[in-house]
């Protein structure tokens, strides 16, 4: 046997050694009635490296977890497969305010593929607001190399995808189909990135009741592109919350927002932090009900006398090729006197249908070809 045959034999043996775990082989029924949680978890535990397959069927389940330390895992929901969140809320596990239906912590190179769907039955949960813990559909924490691709995510009780303190994240070609508007489906963010480094979100549609793609706290090097966002609060929004930190190097481009409350904004809740090097480019919107573009370090409130403690610093923010209609005002840029917003730049903006002008406090920047023009001061 020559050396190339030996190499080929080794390669084939290596490839065949990666297990495939069909959840039905581990006892899952998929009849939308049986509790398939134990069977699915057995499959996940057996394939800590390998392929987990959900064939056609409706798999009713409580929380399931990709085991800590798992790596090089692919979970595929095949065509006509539905992973269905447990419908009886009182018997769903109480696992803390931020929890996931499909959950992983301390894992690497995990891929979740469609074309199947995850159904959260969120209409059963939304009326409780924040009085109970509502699970996210997909949540990963302290992980690397997480991919979500080709799935439909329907009616999440809380966020549809949540990534926390993770890196090398990719969310592509997903369809989020949830209740329309915050009053119907509160806190149903599309893809929520929280202290995430090196991430891509794109080529997806989100109909929901809250932010489309919020990015928060110490996140960096993120590209969001080719998105269609409807019904929610913001199409794209970097935000500093309690944890603070530096949020930087973020691009939102080629985004369409329809009937959202805002189009593109930056906000805080009066906490210390830095947001810098953020670009909103090629943003189209229609029927925006609030400020179309904005920066507000006062958590969307109007600043009050003495409102300066702990305010974040926002600088180097670009708005380019922003076009659409808003029913109230084109935007607000409300920044602190001790930490003004600086390095703002706007080029190619047209906002029609507004009844008010821009409102600015302590905002400094340059602009051209902007209708209406922003009220920034020029330094």
Short mmCIF file of C-alpha atoms in Angstrom, two decimals, residues 64-352:
data_model
loop_
_atom_site.label_atom_id
_atom_site.label_comp_id
_atom_site.label_asym_id
_atom_site.label_seq_id
_atom_site.Cartn_x
_atom_site.Cartn_y
_atom_site.Cartn_z
CA UNK A 64 -32.07 21.93 26.53
CA UNK A 65 -28.35 22.60 26.81
CA UNK A 66 -25.31 22.09 24.63
CA UNK A 67 -23.02 20.62 27.33
CA UNK A 68 -20.14 22.76 28.65
CA UNK A 69 -16.94 21.99 26.81
CA UNK A 70 -18.72 20.83 23.64
CA UNK A 71 -16.90 21.75 20.42
CA UNK A 72 -17.36 21.29 16.70
CA UNK A 73 -21.08 20.61 17.01
CA UNK A 74 -23.68 21.06 14.28
CA UNK A 75 -27.37 21.03 15.18
CA UNK A 76 -29.64 20.74 12.15
CA UNK A 77 -33.38 21.26 12.17
CA UNK A 78 -34.35 19.62 8.92
CA UNK A 79 -37.24 20.71 6.71
CA UNK A 80 -40.61 20.44 8.51
CA UNK A 81 -38.92 20.03 11.88
CA UNK A 82 -40.14 22.21 14.73
CA UNK A 83 -38.50 22.59 18.12
CA UNK A 84 -41.41 23.71 20.29
CA UNK A 85 -41.08 25.42 23.66
CA UNK A 86 -42.92 23.79 26.55
CA UNK A 87 -46.44 25.24 26.68
CA UNK A 88 -47.25 24.89 30.39
CA UNK A 89 -45.61 27.94 31.96
CA UNK A 90 -45.95 26.86 35.65
CA UNK A 91 -43.96 23.68 34.99
CA UNK A 92 -41.25 25.31 32.87
CA UNK A 93 -37.92 25.40 34.80
CA UNK A 94 -37.18 28.56 36.76
CA UNK A 95 -33.64 29.28 35.61
CA UNK A 96 -33.09 33.01 36.14
CA UNK A 97 -33.99 36.21 34.34
CA UNK A 98 -31.69 35.64 31.35
CA UNK A 99 -32.10 32.06 30.22
CA UNK A 100 -32.28 30.17 26.96
CA UNK A 101 -34.57 27.49 25.57
CA UNK A 102 -31.63 26.19 23.50
CA UNK A 103 -28.69 27.17 25.67
CA UNK A 104 -24.92 26.82 25.75
CA UNK A 105 -22.11 28.08 27.97
CA UNK A 106 -18.36 27.58 27.55
CA UNK A 107 -18.70 25.87 24.14
CA UNK A 108 -16.89 26.43 20.85
CA UNK A 109 -17.66 26.07 17.17
CA UNK A 110 -21.35 25.32 17.52
CA UNK A 111 -23.54 25.74 14.43
CA UNK A 112 -27.36 25.71 14.42
CA UNK A 113 -28.85 25.23 10.97
CA UNK A 114 -32.29 25.29 9.36
CA UNK A 115 -34.45 25.16 7.38
CA UNK A 116 -36.60 24.08 10.33
CA UNK A 117 -37.93 26.39 13.02
CA UNK A 118 -37.96 27.05 16.75
CA UNK A 119 -41.40 28.00 18.03
CA UNK A 120 -41.56 29.79 21.38
CA UNK A 121 -45.32 30.27 21.70
CA UNK A 122 -44.56 33.73 23.04
CA UNK A 123 -48.18 34.86 23.12
CA UNK A 124 -48.57 32.70 26.23
CA UNK A 125 -45.76 34.61 27.97
CA UNK A 126 -45.91 38.25 26.83
CA UNK A 127 -48.80 39.27 29.07
CA UNK A 128 -46.65 38.56 32.17
CA UNK A 129 -44.11 41.23 31.23
CA UNK A 130 -41.05 41.12 33.48
CA UNK A 131 -42.92 39.61 36.41
CA UNK A 132 -41.60 36.20 35.40
CA UNK A 133 -38.48 34.91 33.70
CA UNK A 134 -39.21 34.53 29.99
CA UNK A 135 -36.71 32.39 28.07
CA UNK A 136 -34.80 33.47 24.99
CA UNK A 137 -35.12 31.01 22.12
CA UNK A 138 -31.35 30.71 21.57
CA UNK A 139 -28.75 31.84 24.11
CA UNK A 140 -25.00 31.33 24.33
CA UNK A 141 -22.72 32.65 27.04
CA UNK A 142 -18.90 32.78 27.26
CA UNK A 143 -18.56 30.88 24.00
CA UNK A 144 -16.72 31.22 20.71
CA UNK A 145 -17.48 30.35 17.11
CA UNK A 146 -21.29 30.33 17.32
CA UNK A 147 -23.27 30.27 14.06
CA UNK A 148 -27.03 30.45 13.53
CA UNK A 149 -28.05 30.08 9.88
CA UNK A 150 -31.20 29.39 7.89
CA UNK A 151 -33.64 29.09 10.80
CA UNK A 152 -37.09 30.52 11.40
CA UNK A 153 -37.54 31.77 14.97
CA UNK A 154 -41.18 32.24 15.85
CA UNK A 155 -42.80 34.07 18.77
CA UNK A 156 -39.96 34.11 21.27
CA UNK A 157 -41.16 34.77 24.83
CA UNK A 158 -38.16 37.11 25.29
CA UNK A 159 -35.15 37.76 23.01
CA UNK A 160 -34.99 35.49 19.97
CA UNK A 161 -31.17 35.24 19.91
CA UNK A 162 -28.97 36.35 22.81
CA UNK A 163 -25.18 36.16 22.76
CA UNK A 164 -23.35 37.16 25.97
CA UNK A 165 -19.60 37.62 26.49
CA UNK A 166 -18.83 35.63 23.35
CA UNK A 167 -16.74 36.06 20.22
CA UNK A 168 -16.68 35.04 16.57
CA UNK A 169 -20.46 35.02 16.25
CA UNK A 170 -22.33 34.72 12.95
CA UNK A 171 -26.11 35.01 12.51
CA UNK A 172 -27.17 34.76 8.88
CA UNK A 173 -30.29 34.17 6.81
CA UNK A 174 -32.76 33.87 9.66
CA UNK A 175 -36.42 34.82 9.79
CA UNK A 176 -37.75 36.18 13.09
CA UNK A 177 -41.54 36.20 13.06
CA UNK A 178 -43.04 37.55 16.27
CA UNK A 179 -45.81 39.79 17.55
CA UNK A 180 -45.87 43.25 15.98
CA UNK A 181 -45.05 46.12 18.34
CA UNK A 182 -43.95 46.42 21.97
CA UNK A 183 -47.50 46.52 23.29
CA UNK A 184 -48.11 43.06 21.80
CA UNK A 185 -44.71 41.40 22.15
CA UNK A 186 -42.49 43.22 24.70
CA UNK A 187 -38.74 42.59 24.91
CA UNK A 188 -38.70 40.36 21.83
CA UNK A 189 -35.37 41.60 20.43
CA UNK A 190 -34.30 39.97 17.20
CA UNK A 191 -30.56 39.36 17.72
CA UNK A 192 -29.18 40.81 20.97
CA UNK A 193 -25.39 41.08 21.23
CA UNK A 194 -24.13 41.73 24.77
CA UNK A 195 -20.37 42.15 25.23
CA UNK A 196 -19.64 40.35 21.96
CA UNK A 197 -16.44 40.61 19.92
CA UNK A 198 -16.16 39.92 16.21
CA UNK A 199 -19.71 39.34 15.03
CA UNK A 200 -21.69 39.32 11.80
CA UNK A 201 -25.47 39.61 11.52
CA UNK A 202 -27.00 39.78 8.06
CA UNK A 203 -29.34 38.76 5.27
CA UNK A 204 -32.29 38.34 7.61
CA UNK A 205 -35.82 39.55 8.34
CA UNK A 206 -37.08 40.52 11.78
CA UNK A 207 -40.67 41.30 12.71
CA UNK A 208 -40.90 41.81 16.45
CA UNK A 209 -41.93 44.04 19.31
CA UNK A 210 -38.60 45.53 20.39
CA UNK A 211 -35.14 46.30 18.96
CA UNK A 212 -34.15 44.52 15.77
CA UNK A 213 -30.38 44.22 16.34
CA UNK A 214 -29.33 45.81 19.66
CA UNK A 215 -25.63 45.83 20.57
CA UNK A 216 -24.68 46.62 24.13
CA UNK A 217 -21.89 47.24 26.59
CA UNK A 218 -18.31 46.17 25.80
CA UNK A 219 -18.90 44.95 22.24
CA UNK A 220 -16.56 45.52 19.28
CA UNK A 221 -15.90 44.72 15.63
CA UNK A 222 -19.46 44.07 14.51
CA UNK A 223 -21.04 44.26 11.06
CA UNK A 224 -24.82 44.27 10.61
CA UNK A 225 -26.02 44.36 6.99
CA UNK A 226 -28.80 43.49 4.58
CA UNK A 227 -31.56 43.49 7.18
CA UNK A 228 -35.32 44.07 6.97
CA UNK A 229 -36.76 45.16 10.32
CA UNK A 230 -40.43 45.84 10.99
CA UNK A 231 -42.81 46.71 13.84
CA UNK A 232 -40.25 47.05 16.62
CA UNK A 233 -38.44 49.86 18.41
CA UNK A 234 -35.13 50.37 16.53
CA UNK A 235 -33.61 48.80 13.45
CA UNK A 236 -30.10 49.14 14.89
CA UNK A 237 -29.13 50.49 18.29
CA UNK A 238 -25.83 50.47 20.16
CA UNK A 239 -26.59 50.86 23.85
CA UNK A 240 -24.62 51.24 27.08
CA UNK A 241 -26.43 49.71 30.03
CA UNK A 242 -25.41 48.99 33.62
CA UNK A 243 -22.22 47.11 32.80
CA UNK A 244 -20.68 50.05 30.91
CA UNK A 245 -17.44 49.49 29.04
CA UNK A 246 -16.43 50.57 25.53
CA UNK A 247 -18.63 49.76 22.56
CA UNK A 248 -16.71 50.39 19.34
CA UNK A 249 -16.16 49.62 15.67
CA UNK A 250 -19.74 48.87 14.65
CA UNK A 251 -21.27 49.20 11.18
CA UNK A 252 -24.96 49.05 10.28
CA UNK A 253 -25.45 49.13 6.50
CA UNK A 254 -28.16 48.39 3.98
CA UNK A 255 -30.94 48.29 6.57
CA UNK A 256 -34.65 48.71 5.82
CA UNK A 257 -36.95 49.67 8.70
CA UNK A 258 -40.74 49.68 8.29
CA UNK A 259 -43.19 50.91 10.94
CA UNK A 260 -40.58 50.90 13.68
CA UNK A 261 -40.45 53.50 16.45
CA UNK A 262 -36.93 54.66 15.48
CA UNK A 263 -34.64 53.84 12.57
CA UNK A 264 -31.11 54.11 13.98
CA UNK A 265 -30.10 55.28 17.43
CA UNK A 266 -27.65 55.26 20.31
CA UNK A 267 -28.89 55.32 23.87
CA UNK A 268 -27.83 54.87 27.47
CA UNK A 269 -29.41 54.78 30.89
CA UNK A 270 -27.24 57.44 32.53
CA UNK A 271 -24.36 55.01 33.03
CA UNK A 272 -20.65 55.52 32.45
CA UNK A 273 -19.16 54.14 29.25
CA UNK A 274 -17.90 54.96 25.77
CA UNK A 275 -19.48 54.47 22.35
CA UNK A 276 -17.20 55.30 19.43
CA UNK A 277 -16.59 54.54 15.78
CA UNK A 278 -20.17 53.67 14.82
CA UNK A 279 -21.48 53.97 11.26
CA UNK A 280 -25.07 53.91 10.00
CA UNK A 281 -24.99 53.69 6.21
CA UNK A 282 -27.60 53.10 3.50
CA UNK A 283 -30.56 53.08 5.87
CA UNK A 284 -34.09 53.25 4.43
CA UNK A 285 -37.18 53.61 6.58
CA UNK A 286 -40.89 54.21 6.31
CA UNK A 287 -43.53 55.12 8.87
CA UNK A 288 -41.14 55.75 11.77
CA UNK A 289 -43.20 56.91 14.77
CA UNK A 290 -40.49 58.64 16.82
CA UNK A 291 -37.11 60.26 16.25
CA UNK A 292 -35.73 58.65 13.11
CA UNK A 293 -32.05 59.02 14.03
CA UNK A 294 -30.88 59.86 17.51
CA UNK A 295 -28.30 59.83 20.26
CA UNK A 296 -29.67 60.06 23.77
CA UNK A 297 -27.60 59.52 26.89
CA UNK A 298 -30.70 60.09 29.01
CA UNK A 299 -32.43 56.79 28.11
CA UNK A 300 -34.86 58.33 25.60
CA UNK A 301 -36.03 60.82 28.25
CA UNK A 302 -35.59 64.57 28.11
CA UNK A 303 -32.57 65.72 30.16
CA UNK A 304 -33.32 67.30 33.51
CA UNK A 305 -31.25 69.84 35.48
CA UNK A 306 -28.32 68.06 37.12
CA UNK A 307 -28.56 65.03 34.80
CA UNK A 308 -24.81 64.62 34.36
CA UNK A 309 -23.66 61.90 36.75
CA UNK A 310 -22.24 58.85 35.02
CA UNK A 311 -23.15 59.85 31.47
CA UNK A 312 -21.41 58.00 28.69
CA UNK A 313 -19.22 59.61 26.05
CA UNK A 314 -20.25 59.24 22.40
CA UNK A 315 -17.91 60.23 19.59
CA UNK A 316 -17.05 59.47 15.96
CA UNK A 317 -20.52 58.51 14.74
CA UNK A 318 -21.35 58.65 11.01
CA UNK A 319 -24.77 58.78 9.34
CA UNK A 320 -24.55 58.33 5.56
CA UNK A 321 -27.28 57.86 2.96
CA UNK A 322 -30.21 57.87 5.37
CA UNK A 323 -33.61 58.24 3.67
CA UNK A 324 -37.20 57.81 4.79
CA UNK A 325 -40.37 59.14 6.37
CA UNK A 326 -41.13 59.92 10.00
CA UNK A 327 -44.41 61.06 11.47
CA UNK A 328 -42.99 63.28 14.24
CA UNK A 329 -39.39 64.50 14.09
CA UNK A 330 -36.20 63.69 12.18
CA UNK A 331 -34.08 63.11 15.26
CA UNK A 332 -32.64 64.10 18.63
CA UNK A 333 -29.04 64.36 19.74
CA UNK A 334 -29.11 64.80 23.51
CA UNK A 335 -25.69 64.62 25.14
CA UNK A 336 -24.19 65.68 28.46
CA UNK A 337 -22.52 69.02 29.03
CA UNK A 338 -19.49 67.41 30.70
CA UNK A 339 -19.28 64.64 28.07
CA UNK A 340 -20.60 66.13 24.82
CA UNK A 341 -21.05 64.07 21.67
CA UNK A 342 -18.23 64.92 19.26
CA UNK A 343 -16.99 63.87 15.84
CA UNK A 344 -20.52 63.45 14.45
CA UNK A 345 -20.82 63.36 10.66
CA UNK A 346 -23.87 63.24 8.40
CA UNK A 347 -23.97 63.05 4.61
CA UNK A 348 -26.89 62.36 2.29
CA UNK A 349 -29.94 62.53 4.55
CA UNK A 350 -33.56 63.11 3.55
CA UNK A 351 -36.39 62.70 6.04
CA UNK A 352 -39.89 63.71 4.98
#
